PDB file of C-alpha atoms in Angstrom:
ATOM      1  CA  MET K   1      22.471 -15.480  35.135  1.00  0.00           C
ATOM      2  CA  THR K   2      22.297 -14.002  31.648  1.00  0.00           C
ATOM      3  CA  LYS K   3      20.063 -11.109  30.822  1.00  0.00           C
ATOM      4  CA  LYS K   4      17.376 -12.079  28.339  1.00  0.00           C
ATOM      5  CA  THR K   5      16.816  -9.578  25.549  1.00  0.00           C
ATOM      6  CA  THR K   6      13.598  -9.495  23.633  1.00  0.00           C
ATOM      7  CA  ARG K   7      13.340  -8.338  20.080  1.00  0.00           C
ATOM      8  CA  PRO K   8      10.591  -5.915  19.230  1.00  0.00           C
ATOM      9  CA  LYS K   9       7.597  -7.488  17.533  1.00  0.00           C
ATOM     10  CA  PRO K  10       7.626  -6.961  13.749  1.00  0.00           C
ATOM     11  CA  LEU K  11       5.238  -4.299  12.513  1.00  0.00           C
ATOM     12  CA  ARG K  12       3.113  -5.097   9.471  1.00  0.00           C
ATOM     13  CA  VAL K  13       1.503  -2.451   7.251  1.00  0.00           C
ATOM     14  CA  LEU K  14      -1.040  -2.960   4.478  1.00  0.00           C
ATOM     15  CA  GLY K  15      -0.763  -0.287   1.780  1.00  0.00           C
ATOM     16  CA  LEU K  16      -3.572   0.383  -0.674  1.00  0.00           C
ATOM     17  CA  ASP K  17      -3.546   2.281  -3.961  1.00  0.00           C
ATOM     18  CA  LEU K  18      -7.234   2.150  -4.782  1.00  0.00           C
ATOM     19  CA  SER K  19      -8.976   2.458  -8.120  1.00  0.00           C
ATOM     20  CA  LEU K  20     -10.930   0.004 -10.227  1.00  0.00           C
ATOM     21  CA  SER K  21      -7.501  -1.506 -10.959  1.00  0.00           C
ATOM     22  CA  PRO K  22      -6.015  -1.414  -7.449  1.00  0.00           C
ATOM     23  CA  GLY K  23      -2.618  -2.173  -6.033  1.00  0.00           C
ATOM     24  CA  ILE K  24      -1.995  -3.674  -2.607  1.00  0.00           C
ATOM     25  CA  ALA K  25       1.132  -4.334  -0.563  1.00  0.00           C
ATOM     26  CA  ALA K  26       2.118  -5.894   2.746  1.00  0.00           C
ATOM     27  CA  ILE K  27       5.330  -4.545   4.237  1.00  0.00           C
ATOM     28  CA  GLU K  28       6.861  -5.768   7.458  1.00  0.00           C
ATOM     29  CA  VAL K  29       9.254  -3.732   9.582  1.00  0.00           C
ATOM     30  CA  ARG K  30      11.901  -5.576  11.575  1.00  0.00           C
ATOM     31  CA  ASN K  31      14.606  -3.642  13.414  1.00  0.00           C
ATOM     32  CA  ARG K  32      13.498  -0.439  11.623  1.00  0.00           C
ATOM     33  CA  LYS K  33      14.040  -1.998   8.173  1.00  0.00           C
ATOM     34  CA  PRO K  34      11.118  -2.515   5.771  1.00  0.00           C
ATOM     35  CA  TYR K  35      10.732  -5.867   4.017  1.00  0.00           C
ATOM     36  CA  LEU K  36       8.312  -6.710   1.240  1.00  0.00           C
ATOM     37  CA  VAL K  37       5.980  -9.511   2.289  1.00  0.00           C
ATOM     38  CA  ALA K  38       3.890  -9.386  -0.884  1.00  0.00           C
ATOM     39  CA  CYS K  39       2.418  -6.974  -3.369  1.00  0.00           C
ATOM     40  CA  SER K  40      -0.002  -7.341  -6.226  1.00  0.00           C
ATOM     41  CA  SER K  41      -2.504  -5.575  -8.426  1.00  0.00           C
ATOM     42  CA  VAL K  42      -5.492  -6.526 -10.503  1.00  0.00           C
ATOM     43  CA  ALA K  43      -6.840  -4.900 -13.650  1.00  0.00           C
ATOM     44  CA  THR K  44     -10.579  -4.812 -14.120  1.00  0.00           C
ATOM     45  CA  SER K  45     -12.154  -4.518 -17.539  1.00  0.00           C
ATOM     46  CA  THR K  46     -14.032  -1.465 -18.738  1.00  0.00           C
ATOM     47  CA  ASP K  47     -16.220  -3.954 -20.629  1.00  0.00           C
ATOM     48  CA  ASP K  48     -17.681  -5.066 -17.278  1.00  0.00           C
ATOM     49  CA  PRO K  49     -20.325  -3.120 -15.386  1.00  0.00           C
ATOM     50  CA  ASP K  50     -19.201  -1.266 -12.261  1.00  0.00           C
ATOM     51  CA  ALA K  51     -20.853  -3.865 -10.020  1.00  0.00           C
ATOM     52  CA  VAL K  52     -18.610  -6.591 -11.447  1.00  0.00           C
ATOM     53  CA  ARG K  53     -15.527  -4.392 -11.294  1.00  0.00           C
ATOM     54  CA  ASN K  54     -16.218  -3.510  -7.658  1.00  0.00           C
ATOM     55  CA  TYR K  55     -16.841  -7.149  -6.794  1.00  0.00           C
ATOM     56  CA  THR K  56     -13.447  -7.937  -8.356  1.00  0.00           C
ATOM     57  CA  VAL K  57     -11.783  -5.250  -6.221  1.00  0.00           C
ATOM     58  CA  GLU K  58     -13.497  -6.521  -3.067  1.00  0.00           C
ATOM     59  CA  SER K  59     -12.555 -10.146  -3.797  1.00  0.00           C
ATOM     60  CA  PHE K  60      -8.968  -9.189  -4.639  1.00  0.00           C
ATOM     61  CA  VAL K  61      -8.491  -7.196  -1.426  1.00  0.00           C
ATOM     62  CA  SER K  62     -10.228  -9.873   0.640  1.00  0.00           C
ATOM     63  CA  HIS K  63      -8.009 -12.650  -0.713  1.00  0.00           C
ATOM     64  CA  PHE K  64      -4.817 -10.637  -0.175  1.00  0.00           C
ATOM     65  CA  VAL K  65      -5.777  -9.710   3.389  1.00  0.00           C
ATOM     66  CA  ARG K  66      -6.656 -13.320   4.205  1.00  0.00           C
ATOM     67  CA  GLU K  67      -3.315 -14.570   2.864  1.00  0.00           C
ATOM     68  CA  HIS K  68      -1.033 -11.952   4.439  1.00  0.00           C
ATOM     69  CA  ARG K  69      -2.643 -10.900   7.729  1.00  0.00           C
ATOM     70  CA  PRO K  70      -2.256  -9.825  10.491  1.00  0.00           C
ATOM     71  CA  PHE K  71      -1.698  -6.101  10.006  1.00  0.00           C
ATOM     72  CA  ASP K  72      -0.905  -3.434  12.551  1.00  0.00           C
ATOM     73  CA  HIS K  73      -1.802  -0.538  10.247  1.00  0.00           C
ATOM     74  CA  VAL K  74      -3.880  -0.219   7.086  1.00  0.00           C
ATOM     75  CA  VAL K  75      -3.172   2.882   5.016  1.00  0.00           C
ATOM     76  CA  ARG K  76      -4.408   4.152   1.699  1.00  0.00           C
ATOM     77  CA  GLU K  77      -3.443   6.989  -0.543  1.00  0.00           C
ATOM     78  CA  ASP K  78      -5.829   9.904  -0.224  1.00  0.00           C
ATOM     79  CA  PHE K  79      -8.047  10.889  -3.116  1.00  0.00           C
ATOM     80  CA  THR K  80      -7.614  14.544  -3.919  1.00  0.00           C
ATOM     81  CA  ALA K  81      -9.769  15.285  -6.973  1.00  0.00           C
ATOM     82  CA  GLY K  82     -11.118  13.408  -9.944  1.00  0.00           C
ATOM     83  CA  ARG K  83     -10.721  14.560 -13.516  1.00  0.00           C
ATOM     84  CA  ASN K  84     -14.515  14.452 -13.742  1.00  0.00           C
ATOM     85  CA  LYS K  85     -17.617  13.116 -11.979  1.00  0.00           C
ATOM     86  CA  ARG K  86     -17.134   9.612 -13.397  1.00  0.00           C
ATOM     87  CA  ALA K  87     -13.510   9.374 -12.178  1.00  0.00           C
ATOM     88  CA  THR K  88     -14.611  10.438  -8.702  1.00  0.00           C
ATOM     89  CA  GLN K  89     -17.399   7.838  -8.686  1.00  0.00           C
ATOM     90  CA  THR K  90     -15.069   4.997  -9.660  1.00  0.00           C
ATOM     91  CA  ILE K  91     -12.484   5.879  -6.992  1.00  0.00           C
ATOM     92  CA  PHE K  92     -15.026   6.055  -4.192  1.00  0.00           C
ATOM     93  CA  SER K  93     -16.728   2.866  -5.360  1.00  0.00           C
ATOM     94  CA  SER K  94     -13.366   1.063  -5.162  1.00  0.00           C
ATOM     95  CA  TRP K  95     -12.832   2.530  -1.668  1.00  0.00           C
ATOM     96  CA  ALA K  96     -16.202   1.099  -0.613  1.00  0.00           C
ATOM     97  CA  ALA K  97     -15.362  -2.291  -2.129  1.00  0.00           C
ATOM     98  CA  ALA K  98     -12.008  -2.374  -0.327  1.00  0.00           C
ATOM     99  CA  ASP K  99     -13.671  -1.241   2.919  1.00  0.00           C
ATOM    100  CA  ARG K 100     -16.123  -4.161   2.731  1.00  0.00           C
ATOM    101  CA  ALA K 101     -13.228  -6.594   2.326  1.00  0.00           C
ATOM    102  CA  LEU K 102     -11.238  -5.007   5.166  1.00  0.00           C
ATOM    103  CA  TYR K 103     -14.204  -4.915   7.556  1.00  0.00           C
ATOM    104  CA  SER K 104     -14.898  -8.603   6.972  1.00  0.00           C
ATOM    105  CA  TYR K 105     -11.486  -9.314   8.551  1.00  0.00           C
ATOM    106  CA  GLY K 106     -11.809  -6.714  11.299  1.00  0.00           C
ATOM    107  CA  TYR K 107      -9.693  -4.005   9.648  1.00  0.00           C
ATOM    108  CA  GLN K 108     -10.308  -0.503   8.404  1.00  0.00           C
ATOM    109  CA  ALA K 109      -8.119   1.979   6.619  1.00  0.00           C
ATOM    110  CA  ALA K 110      -6.730   4.578   8.994  1.00  0.00           C
ATOM    111  CA  ASP K 111      -8.122   8.082   8.748  1.00  0.00           C
ATOM    112  CA  LEU K 112      -4.663   9.617   8.525  1.00  0.00           C
ATOM    113  CA  LYS K 113      -4.118  13.190   9.624  1.00  0.00           C
ATOM    114  CA  PRO K 114      -2.705  14.656   7.518  1.00  0.00           C
ATOM    115  CA  ALA K 115      -3.831  12.398   4.699  1.00  0.00           C
ATOM    116  CA  LEU K 116      -1.265  10.802   2.391  1.00  0.00           C
ATOM    117  CA  ALA K 117      -1.895  12.763  -0.786  1.00  0.00           C
ATOM    118  CA  PRO K 118      -0.333  11.385  -3.991  1.00  0.00           C
ATOM    119  CA  THR K 119       2.248  14.196  -4.067  1.00  0.00           C
ATOM    120  CA  SER K 120       3.149  13.508  -0.416  1.00  0.00           C
ATOM    121  CA  VAL K 121       3.645   9.795  -1.131  1.00  0.00           C
ATOM    122  CA  LYS K 122       5.934  10.601  -4.070  1.00  0.00           C
ATOM    123  CA  ARG K 123       7.868  13.240  -2.114  1.00  0.00           C
ATOM    124  CA  LEU K 124       8.402  10.996   0.926  1.00  0.00           C
ATOM    125  CA  VAL K 125       9.530   8.010  -1.150  1.00  0.00           C
ATOM    126  CA  THR K 126      11.500   9.714  -3.943  1.00  0.00           C
ATOM    127  CA  GLY K 127      12.173  13.249  -2.716  1.00  0.00           C
ATOM    128  CA  ASN K 128      10.122  14.621  -5.650  1.00  0.00           C
ATOM    129  CA  GLY K 129       6.370  15.220  -5.306  1.00  0.00           C
ATOM    130  CA  LYS K 130       5.992  15.091  -9.092  1.00  0.00           C
ATOM    131  CA  ALA K 131       7.910  11.839  -9.663  1.00  0.00           C
ATOM    132  CA  GLU K 132       6.773   9.559 -12.480  1.00  0.00           C
ATOM    133  CA  LYS K 133       5.650   5.966 -11.815  1.00  0.00           C
ATOM    134  CA  ALA K 134       8.986   4.494 -12.935  1.00  0.00           C
ATOM    135  CA  GLU K 135      10.835   6.784 -10.507  1.00  0.00           C
ATOM    136  CA  VAL K 136       8.527   5.717  -7.674  1.00  0.00           C
ATOM    137  CA  ALA K 137       9.112   2.061  -8.560  1.00  0.00           C
ATOM    138  CA  ALA K 138      12.889   2.584  -8.521  1.00  0.00           C
ATOM    139  CA  ALA K 139      12.688   4.259  -5.094  1.00  0.00           C
ATOM    140  CA  VAL K 140      10.513   1.423  -3.767  1.00  0.00           C
ATOM    141  CA  ARG K 141      13.053  -1.144  -5.033  1.00  0.00           C
ATOM    142  CA  ARG K 142      15.832   0.781  -3.285  1.00  0.00           C
ATOM    143  CA  LEU K 143      13.977   1.229   0.024  1.00  0.00           C
ATOM    144  CA  LEU K 144      12.975  -2.432   0.104  1.00  0.00           C
ATOM    145  CA  ARG K 145      16.411  -3.592  -1.152  1.00  0.00           C
ATOM    146  CA  LEU K 146      14.774  -5.547  -3.991  1.00  0.00           C
ATOM    147  CA  GLY K 147      17.423  -5.045  -6.650  1.00  0.00           C
ATOM    148  CA  GLU K 148      17.078  -3.714 -10.175  1.00  0.00           C
ATOM    149  CA  GLY K 149      15.853  -7.069 -11.480  1.00  0.00           C
ATOM    150  CA  TYR K 150      12.665  -6.980  -9.410  1.00  0.00           C
ATOM    151  CA  VAL K 151       9.786  -6.261 -11.810  1.00  0.00           C
ATOM    152  CA  PHE K 152       6.498  -4.690 -10.807  1.00  0.00           C
ATOM    153  CA  LYS K 153       3.332  -5.384 -12.797  1.00  0.00           C
ATOM    154  CA  THR K 154       2.399  -3.285 -15.815  1.00  0.00           C
ATOM    155  CA  GLY K 155       0.894  -0.015 -14.631  1.00  0.00           C
ATOM    156  CA  TYR K 156       2.899  -0.039 -11.389  1.00  0.00           C
ATOM    157  CA  ASP K 157      -0.187  -0.228  -9.150  1.00  0.00           C
ATOM    158  CA  ASP K 158       1.612  -2.770  -6.918  1.00  0.00           C
ATOM    159  CA  SER K 159       4.634  -0.453  -6.693  1.00  0.00           C
ATOM    160  CA  ASP K 160       2.347   2.469  -5.861  1.00  0.00           C
ATOM    161  CA  ALA K 161       0.782   0.462  -3.019  1.00  0.00           C
ATOM    162  CA  CYS K 162       4.277  -0.251  -1.662  1.00  0.00           C
ATOM    163  CA  ALA K 163       5.020   3.477  -1.902  1.00  0.00           C
ATOM    164  CA  VAL K 164       1.892   4.291   0.139  1.00  0.00           C
ATOM    165  CA  ALA K 165       2.977   1.945   2.938  1.00  0.00           C
ATOM    166  CA  LEU K 166       6.577   3.182   2.801  1.00  0.00           C
ATOM    167  CA  ALA K 167       5.504   6.839   2.830  1.00  0.00           C
ATOM    168  CA  TYR K 168       3.482   6.174   5.979  1.00  0.00           C
ATOM    169  CA  LEU K 169       6.423   4.399   7.627  1.00  0.00           C
ATOM    170  CA  ILE K 170       8.831   7.204   6.668  1.00  0.00           C
ATOM    171  CA  ARG K 171       6.482   9.981   7.793  1.00  0.00           C
ATOM    172  CA  GLU K 172       5.835   8.296  11.136  1.00  0.00           C
ATOM    173  CA  GLY K 173       9.562   7.693  11.708  1.00  0.00           C
ATOM    174  CA  LEU K 174       9.116   3.917  11.868  1.00  0.00           C
ATOM    175  CA  ILE K 175      11.910   2.987   9.441  1.00  0.00           C
ATOM    176  CA  ASP K 176      15.455   4.125   8.816  1.00  0.00           C
ATOM    177  CA  THR K 177      16.139   5.382   5.308  1.00  0.00           C
ATOM    178  CA  GLU K 178      19.636   6.882   5.612  1.00  0.00           C
ATOM    179  CA  GLU K 179      21.614   3.734   4.848  1.00  0.00           C
ATOM    180  CA  VAL K 180      19.620   2.966   1.690  1.00  0.00           C
ATOM    181  CA  ALA K 181      19.768   6.542   0.408  1.00  0.00           C
ATOM    182  CA  ALA K 182      23.288   6.093  -0.951  1.00  0.00           C
TER     183      ALA K 182
END
């Protein structure tokens, strides 16, 4: 009689980089290695009123969740401080729009303790808490083994969403990063 071995169930994380032009990413972990399922971003227009922009964010998140579910964890980058009152309003309105989309599918973003601040995401993914967007994108490509030819959208919001999910996975010790560090 042979002993039957069972593989651990893949773990799927939804990463969110929220603004009125958000990024979103689904990353699956199999055998402690992260794999990109999908990532995307959408740019809203400043010519549109906030209600339309927030509806766009909600629809975008809803469609992505519907297409790439199920998820074991939903994580978002923390919001630390806006440049001004208006910047703060737009971030929290996009959080509310994303929350509506998530709740409609039975999900909610985890209330992470400690929160994943932007500098923490950058530090965990690149080793430098002040890394520029291109450096974050390069680290995401490396960690996900995507190759130099993989192109993220203009603005790197999709790359940033991948970085949020990867930072969570690294911090929680759910993926191995040593072999891709070289």
